[in-house]
Coordinates of C-alpha atoms and ligand atoms in Angstrom, one line a residue:
X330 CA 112.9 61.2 64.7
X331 CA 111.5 64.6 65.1
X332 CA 108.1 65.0 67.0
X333 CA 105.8 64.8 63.7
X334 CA 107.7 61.7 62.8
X335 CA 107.1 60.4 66.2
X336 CA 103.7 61.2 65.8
X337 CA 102.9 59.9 62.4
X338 CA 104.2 56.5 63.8
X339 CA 101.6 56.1 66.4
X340 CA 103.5 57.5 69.7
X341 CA 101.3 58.8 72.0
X342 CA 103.7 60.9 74.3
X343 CA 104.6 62.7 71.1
X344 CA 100.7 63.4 70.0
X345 CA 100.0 64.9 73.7
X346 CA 103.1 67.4 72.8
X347 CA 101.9 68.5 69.6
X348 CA 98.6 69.0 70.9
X349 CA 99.6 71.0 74.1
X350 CA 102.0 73.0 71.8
X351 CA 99.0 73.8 69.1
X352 CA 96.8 74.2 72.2
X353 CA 99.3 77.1 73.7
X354 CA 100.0 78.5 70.6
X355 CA 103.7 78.4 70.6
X356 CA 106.1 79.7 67.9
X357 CA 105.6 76.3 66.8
X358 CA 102.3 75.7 66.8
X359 CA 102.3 76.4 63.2
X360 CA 105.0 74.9 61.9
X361 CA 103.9 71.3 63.0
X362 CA 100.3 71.7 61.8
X363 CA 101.5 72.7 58.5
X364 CA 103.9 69.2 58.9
X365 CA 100.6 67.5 59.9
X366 CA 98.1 68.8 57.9
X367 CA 98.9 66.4 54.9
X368 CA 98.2 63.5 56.9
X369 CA 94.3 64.9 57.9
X370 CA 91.0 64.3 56.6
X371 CA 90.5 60.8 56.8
X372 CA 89.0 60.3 59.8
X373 CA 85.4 60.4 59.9
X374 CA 84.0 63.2 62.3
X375 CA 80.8 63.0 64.8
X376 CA 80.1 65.9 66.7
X377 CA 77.8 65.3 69.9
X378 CA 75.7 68.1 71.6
X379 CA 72.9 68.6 73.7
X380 CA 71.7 70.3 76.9
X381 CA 73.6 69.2 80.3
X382 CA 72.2 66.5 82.0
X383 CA 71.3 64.9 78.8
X384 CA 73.9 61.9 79.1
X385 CA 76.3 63.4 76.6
X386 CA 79.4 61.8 78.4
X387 CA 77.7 58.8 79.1
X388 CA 76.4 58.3 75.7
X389 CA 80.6 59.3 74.0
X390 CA 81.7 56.3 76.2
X391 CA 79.1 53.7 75.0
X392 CA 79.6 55.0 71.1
X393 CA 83.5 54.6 72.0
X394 CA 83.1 51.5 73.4
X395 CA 80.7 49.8 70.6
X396 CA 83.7 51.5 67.9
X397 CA 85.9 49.7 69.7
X398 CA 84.5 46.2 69.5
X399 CA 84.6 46.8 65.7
X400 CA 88.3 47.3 66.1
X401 CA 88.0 50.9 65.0
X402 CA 90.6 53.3 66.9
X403 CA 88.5 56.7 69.0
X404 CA 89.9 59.9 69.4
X405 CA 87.8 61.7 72.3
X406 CA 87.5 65.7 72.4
X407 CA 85.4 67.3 75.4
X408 CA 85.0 71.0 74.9
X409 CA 83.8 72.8 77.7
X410 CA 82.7 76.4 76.9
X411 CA 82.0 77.5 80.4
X412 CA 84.8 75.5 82.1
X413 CA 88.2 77.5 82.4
X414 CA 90.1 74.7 82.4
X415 CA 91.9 73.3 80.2
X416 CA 94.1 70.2 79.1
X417 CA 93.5 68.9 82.6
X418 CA 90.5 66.2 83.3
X419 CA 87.1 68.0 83.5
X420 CA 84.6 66.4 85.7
X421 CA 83.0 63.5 82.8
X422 CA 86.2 62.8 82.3
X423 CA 86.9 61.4 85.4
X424 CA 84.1 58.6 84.5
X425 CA 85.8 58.2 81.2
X426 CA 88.7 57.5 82.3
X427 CA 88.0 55.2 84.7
X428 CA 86.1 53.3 82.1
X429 CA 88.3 54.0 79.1
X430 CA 91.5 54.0 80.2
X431 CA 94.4 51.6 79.2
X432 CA 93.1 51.0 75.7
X433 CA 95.4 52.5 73.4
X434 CA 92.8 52.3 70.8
X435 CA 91.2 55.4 72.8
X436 CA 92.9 59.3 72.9
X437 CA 91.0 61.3 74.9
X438 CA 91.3 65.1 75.3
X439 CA 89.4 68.1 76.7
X440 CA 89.7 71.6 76.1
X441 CA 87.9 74.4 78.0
X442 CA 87.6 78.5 77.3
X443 CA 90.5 80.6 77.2
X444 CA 89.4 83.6 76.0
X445 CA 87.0 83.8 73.3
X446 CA 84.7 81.1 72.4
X447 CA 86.3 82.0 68.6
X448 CA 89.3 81.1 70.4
X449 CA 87.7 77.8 71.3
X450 CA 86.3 76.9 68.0
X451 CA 89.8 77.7 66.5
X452 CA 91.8 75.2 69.0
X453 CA 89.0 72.7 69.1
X454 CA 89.7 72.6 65.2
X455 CA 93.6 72.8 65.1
X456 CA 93.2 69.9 68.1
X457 CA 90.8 67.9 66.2
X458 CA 93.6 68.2 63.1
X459 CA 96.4 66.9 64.8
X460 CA 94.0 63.8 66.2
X461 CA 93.5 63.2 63.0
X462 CA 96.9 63.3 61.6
X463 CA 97.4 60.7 64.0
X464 CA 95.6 58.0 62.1
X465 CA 91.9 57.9 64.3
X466 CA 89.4 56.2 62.6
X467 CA 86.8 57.9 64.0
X468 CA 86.8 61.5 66.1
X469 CA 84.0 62.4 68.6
X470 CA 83.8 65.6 69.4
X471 CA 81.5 66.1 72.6
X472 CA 80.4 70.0 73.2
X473 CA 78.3 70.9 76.4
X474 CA 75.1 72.4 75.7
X475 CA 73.1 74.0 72.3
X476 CA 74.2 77.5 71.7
X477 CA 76.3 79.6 68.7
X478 CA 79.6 78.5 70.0
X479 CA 78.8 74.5 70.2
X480 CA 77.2 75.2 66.8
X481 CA 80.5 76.8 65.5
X482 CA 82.2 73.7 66.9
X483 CA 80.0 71.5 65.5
X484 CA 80.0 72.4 62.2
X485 CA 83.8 71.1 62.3
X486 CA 82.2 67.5 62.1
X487 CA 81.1 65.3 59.8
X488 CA 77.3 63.6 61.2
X489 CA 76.4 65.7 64.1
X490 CA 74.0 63.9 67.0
X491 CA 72.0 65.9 69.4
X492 CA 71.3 64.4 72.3
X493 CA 67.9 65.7 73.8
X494 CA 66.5 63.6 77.0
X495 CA 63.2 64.0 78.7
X496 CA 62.3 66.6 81.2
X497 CA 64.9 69.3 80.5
X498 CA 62.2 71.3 78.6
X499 CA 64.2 71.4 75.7
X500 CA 61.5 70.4 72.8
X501 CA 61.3 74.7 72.6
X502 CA 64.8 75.6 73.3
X503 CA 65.6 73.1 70.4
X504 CA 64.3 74.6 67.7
X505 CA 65.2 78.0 69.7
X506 CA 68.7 77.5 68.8
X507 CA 68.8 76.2 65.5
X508 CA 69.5 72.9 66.1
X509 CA 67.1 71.2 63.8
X510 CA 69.8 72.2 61.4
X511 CA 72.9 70.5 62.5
X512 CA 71.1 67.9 63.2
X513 CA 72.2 64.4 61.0
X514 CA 70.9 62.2 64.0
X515 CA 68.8 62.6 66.8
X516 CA 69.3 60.6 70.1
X517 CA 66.5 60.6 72.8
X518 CA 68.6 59.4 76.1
X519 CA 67.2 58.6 79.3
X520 CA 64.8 56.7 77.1
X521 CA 63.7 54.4 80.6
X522 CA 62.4 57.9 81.9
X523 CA 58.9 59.1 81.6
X524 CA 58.5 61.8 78.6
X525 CA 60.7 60.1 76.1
X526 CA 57.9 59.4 74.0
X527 CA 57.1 63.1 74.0
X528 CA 60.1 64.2 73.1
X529 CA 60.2 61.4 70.2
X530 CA 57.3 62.6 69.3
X531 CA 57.6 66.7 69.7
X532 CA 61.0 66.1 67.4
X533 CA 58.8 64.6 64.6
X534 CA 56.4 67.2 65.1
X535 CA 59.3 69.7 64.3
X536 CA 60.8 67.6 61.0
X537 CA 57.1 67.6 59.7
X538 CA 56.6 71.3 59.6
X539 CA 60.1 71.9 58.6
X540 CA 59.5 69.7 55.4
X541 CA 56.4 71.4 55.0
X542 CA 58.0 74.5 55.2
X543 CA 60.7 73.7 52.7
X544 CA 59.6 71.1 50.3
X545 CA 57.9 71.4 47.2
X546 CA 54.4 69.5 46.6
X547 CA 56.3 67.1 45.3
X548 CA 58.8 66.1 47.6
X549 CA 55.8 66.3 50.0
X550 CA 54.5 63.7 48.2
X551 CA 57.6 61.6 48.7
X552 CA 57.7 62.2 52.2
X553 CA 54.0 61.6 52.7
X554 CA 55.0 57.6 52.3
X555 CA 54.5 56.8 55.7
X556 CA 56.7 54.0 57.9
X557 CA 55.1 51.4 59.7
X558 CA 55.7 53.5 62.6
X559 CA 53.6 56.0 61.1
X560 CA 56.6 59.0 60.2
X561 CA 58.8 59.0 57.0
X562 CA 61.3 56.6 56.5
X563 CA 64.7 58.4 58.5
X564 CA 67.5 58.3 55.9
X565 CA 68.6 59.2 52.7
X566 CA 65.4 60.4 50.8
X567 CA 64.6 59.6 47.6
X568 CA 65.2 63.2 46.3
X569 CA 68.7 62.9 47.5
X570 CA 68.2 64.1 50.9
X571 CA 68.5 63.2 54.3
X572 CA 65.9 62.8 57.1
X573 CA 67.7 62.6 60.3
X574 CA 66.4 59.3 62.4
X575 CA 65.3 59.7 66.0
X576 CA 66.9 57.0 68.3
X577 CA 66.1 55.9 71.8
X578 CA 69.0 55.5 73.8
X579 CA 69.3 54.3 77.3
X580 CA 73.1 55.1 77.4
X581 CA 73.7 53.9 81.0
X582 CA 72.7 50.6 79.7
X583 CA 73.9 50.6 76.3
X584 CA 70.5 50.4 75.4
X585 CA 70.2 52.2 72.1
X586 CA 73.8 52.3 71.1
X587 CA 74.4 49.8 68.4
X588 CA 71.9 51.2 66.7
X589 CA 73.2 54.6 66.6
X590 CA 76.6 53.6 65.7
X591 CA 74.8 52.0 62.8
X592 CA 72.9 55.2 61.8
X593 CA 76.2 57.3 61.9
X594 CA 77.9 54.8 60.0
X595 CA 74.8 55.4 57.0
X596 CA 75.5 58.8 57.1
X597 CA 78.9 58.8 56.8
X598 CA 78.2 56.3 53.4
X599 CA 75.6 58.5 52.6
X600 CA 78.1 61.2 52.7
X601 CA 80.4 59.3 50.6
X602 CA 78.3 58.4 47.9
X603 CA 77.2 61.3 47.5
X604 CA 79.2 64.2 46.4
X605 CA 78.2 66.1 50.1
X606 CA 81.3 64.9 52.1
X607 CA 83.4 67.2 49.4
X608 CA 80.9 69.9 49.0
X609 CA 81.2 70.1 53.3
X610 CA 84.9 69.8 53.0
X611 CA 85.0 73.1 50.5
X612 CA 82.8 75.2 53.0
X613 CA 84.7 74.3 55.9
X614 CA 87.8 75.0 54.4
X615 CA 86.6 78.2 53.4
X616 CA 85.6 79.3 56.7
X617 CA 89.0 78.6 58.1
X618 CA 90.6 80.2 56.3
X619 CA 88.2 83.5 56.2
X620 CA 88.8 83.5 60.0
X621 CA 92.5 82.8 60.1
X622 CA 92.6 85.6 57.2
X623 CA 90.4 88.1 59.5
X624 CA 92.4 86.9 62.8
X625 CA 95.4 87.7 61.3
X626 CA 94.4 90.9 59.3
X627 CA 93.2 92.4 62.3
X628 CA 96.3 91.7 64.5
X629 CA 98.5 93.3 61.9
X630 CA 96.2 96.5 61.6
X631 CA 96.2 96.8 65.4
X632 CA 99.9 96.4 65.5
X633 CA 100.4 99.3 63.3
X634 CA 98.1 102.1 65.5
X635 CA 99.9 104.6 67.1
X636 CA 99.7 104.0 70.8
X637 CA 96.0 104.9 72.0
X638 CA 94.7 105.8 68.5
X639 CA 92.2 102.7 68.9
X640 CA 91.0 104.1 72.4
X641 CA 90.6 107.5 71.1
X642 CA 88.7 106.4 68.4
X643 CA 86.6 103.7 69.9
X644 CA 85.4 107.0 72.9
X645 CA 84.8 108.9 69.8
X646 CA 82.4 106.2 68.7
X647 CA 81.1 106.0 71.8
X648 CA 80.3 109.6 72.2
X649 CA 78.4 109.3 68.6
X650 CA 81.4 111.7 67.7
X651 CA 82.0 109.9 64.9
X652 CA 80.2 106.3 63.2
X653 CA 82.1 103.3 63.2
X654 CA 82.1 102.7 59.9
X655 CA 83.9 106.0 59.5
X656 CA 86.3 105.1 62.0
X657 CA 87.4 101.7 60.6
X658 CA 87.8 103.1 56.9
X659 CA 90.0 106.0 59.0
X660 CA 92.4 103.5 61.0
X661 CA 92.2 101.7 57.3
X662 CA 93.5 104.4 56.0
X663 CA 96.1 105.2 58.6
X664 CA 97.5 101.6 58.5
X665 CA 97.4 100.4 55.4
X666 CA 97.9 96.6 56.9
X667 CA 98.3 94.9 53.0
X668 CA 100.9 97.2 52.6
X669 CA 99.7 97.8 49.2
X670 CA 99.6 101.7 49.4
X671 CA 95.7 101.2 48.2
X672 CA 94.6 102.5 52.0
X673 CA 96.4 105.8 51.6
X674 CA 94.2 108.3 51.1
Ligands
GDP866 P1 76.1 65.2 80.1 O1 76.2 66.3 81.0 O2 75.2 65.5 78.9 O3 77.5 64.8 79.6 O4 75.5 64.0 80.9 P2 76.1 62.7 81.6 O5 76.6 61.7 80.6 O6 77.1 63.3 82.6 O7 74.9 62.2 82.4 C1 74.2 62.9 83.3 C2 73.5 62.0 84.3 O8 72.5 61.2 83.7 C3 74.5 61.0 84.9 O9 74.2 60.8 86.3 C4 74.2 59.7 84.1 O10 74.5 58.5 84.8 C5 72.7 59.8 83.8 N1 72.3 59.1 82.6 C6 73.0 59.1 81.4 N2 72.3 58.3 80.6 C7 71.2 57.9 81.2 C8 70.0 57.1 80.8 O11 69.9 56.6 79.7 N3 69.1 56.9 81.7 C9 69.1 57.4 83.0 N4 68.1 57.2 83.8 N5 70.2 58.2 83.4 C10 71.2 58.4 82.5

């Protein structure tokens, strides 16, 4: 059997290979995801992200654990931005291990910067593929803190959580960074500290002027049905849409969790019922291949320059000599990298 095989048929030595070899970016990296990619896309993907501190790691484990007790099979991916390690066990994973380990229900990987974050987001994705090829049920993709890259990452999953916890001052940096957006489900950890409330409370604050921001009068008026608890019902809406719920967690106790495995299991129905988990498939797949297209475009055109063309040029820029728009129709022009003759000048 060759390694895909071995893969496909559940052997874990062989789906640490593939992933170290997609990970390195051998000559044949490629080759096997192309083998692989076939067998992706049905594993149902939750991306988790949140300030550190927040009880990110802590909270992946007790999700993992709850998965596990409904006989569902995890597949674990840490990415750490800042960390320059990589395929070795960052520091949460130490915990994780310790607490996970020996289940063969579980895979559990991490990946750290090499590079560009792009770079990241690229592997994270061609990692998370292979995981996925290798028959997880569920994939949980756990990104340190709220910024572009962990929102590039993110928008590789499925139903993405954001973990917020009391104190770190994040109700600001929150809607700072966009991630009111991503957000399918909002977890509020550390939810035996003081504040919790707060934040519970500053996050509704934020979906209520969002929706009155963005919904017309009479969508208002569907929201404007109030709870028990005094907010809209979270969920799907009855225009179609979805109000991401707000749940306490207390992840050191498992306080919190079932009911957050329960609320990313309705999205992920909600998802299939309704046409989005296609429509999110399509825009995905677009933006993969844009950037492997753009990648791989630029490589080629940079292979073609004449030794220190691209320095002289980018000094000219520099210098105001020249504009770079100018200068990139010029090295266009000079390398023709379609080979189609339609760059000659
Ligand atoms: P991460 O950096 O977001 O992954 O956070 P960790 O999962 O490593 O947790 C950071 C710290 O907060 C650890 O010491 C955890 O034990 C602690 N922690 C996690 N969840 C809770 C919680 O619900 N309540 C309290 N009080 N501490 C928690």
């Amino acid at each position: 059997m060759d390694l895909v095989e071995q893969l496909l048929a559940g052997n874990r030595r062989a789906l640490a290979r593939v992933i170290s070899q997609v990970e390195d970016g051998t000559d044949a990296a490629q080759g096997l995801l192309a083998a692989l990619y076939g067998h992706t896309g049905r594993a149902h993907v939750i991306g988790i992200t949140g300030p550190p501190g927040s009880g990110k790691s802590t909270l992946v484990n007790a999700l993992a654990r709850a998965y596990r007790t409904t006989g569902k099979t995890v597949g674990i991916i840490a990415v750490d931005p800042t960390s320059p390690f990589s395929g070795g066990a960052l520091l949460g994973d130490r915990v994780r291990m310790r607490d996970l380990a020996g289940d063969p229900g579980i895979f559990i990987r991490s990946m750290a910067t090499r590079g560009s974050l792009g770079g990241l987001a690229r592997a994270t994705a061609d990692v998370l593929s292979v995981i996925d090829a290798a028959g997880f049920d569920r994939i949980l993709i756990e990104t340190v803190g709220v910024g572009q890259a962990e929102i590039d990452i993110a928008s590789a999953a499925h139903t993405t959580i954001v973990v917020e916890a009391p104190g770190l001052g994040d109700e600001v940096q929150a809607i700072k960074a966009g991630v009111l957006e991503i957000a399918d489900v909002f977890a509020v950890n550390k939810a035996d500290r003081d504040g919790a409330d707060h934040t519970v409370m500053a996050l509704h604050m934020m979906q209520g002027l969002a929706a009155a921001g963005m919904a017309s009068p009479a969508a208002g008026h569907h929201r404007g049905e109030r709870a028990s608890h005094g907010h809209p019902e979270a969920g799907e809406q009855p225009d179609g849409g979805w109000l991401p719920p707000i749940v306490k967690t207390i992840a050191v106790r498992g306080e919190g969790v079932e009911e957050l495995h329960g609320w990313i299991e309705r999205h992920a129905d909600y998802l299939h019922s309704t046409r989005q988990l296609s429509q999110r498939e399509a825009v995905r797949a677009r933006s993969e291949l844009d950037q492997i297209l753009r990648d791989r475009l630029l490589a080629t055109l940079l292979r073609r320059l004449p030794p220190g063309q691209l320095d002289s040029i980018i000094a000219a820029i520099a210098r105001r000599e020249m504009d770079p728009y100018s200068a990139a129709d010029r090295l266009l022009a000079a390398c023709d990298p379609l080979g189609t003759g339609a760059g000659a000048p």
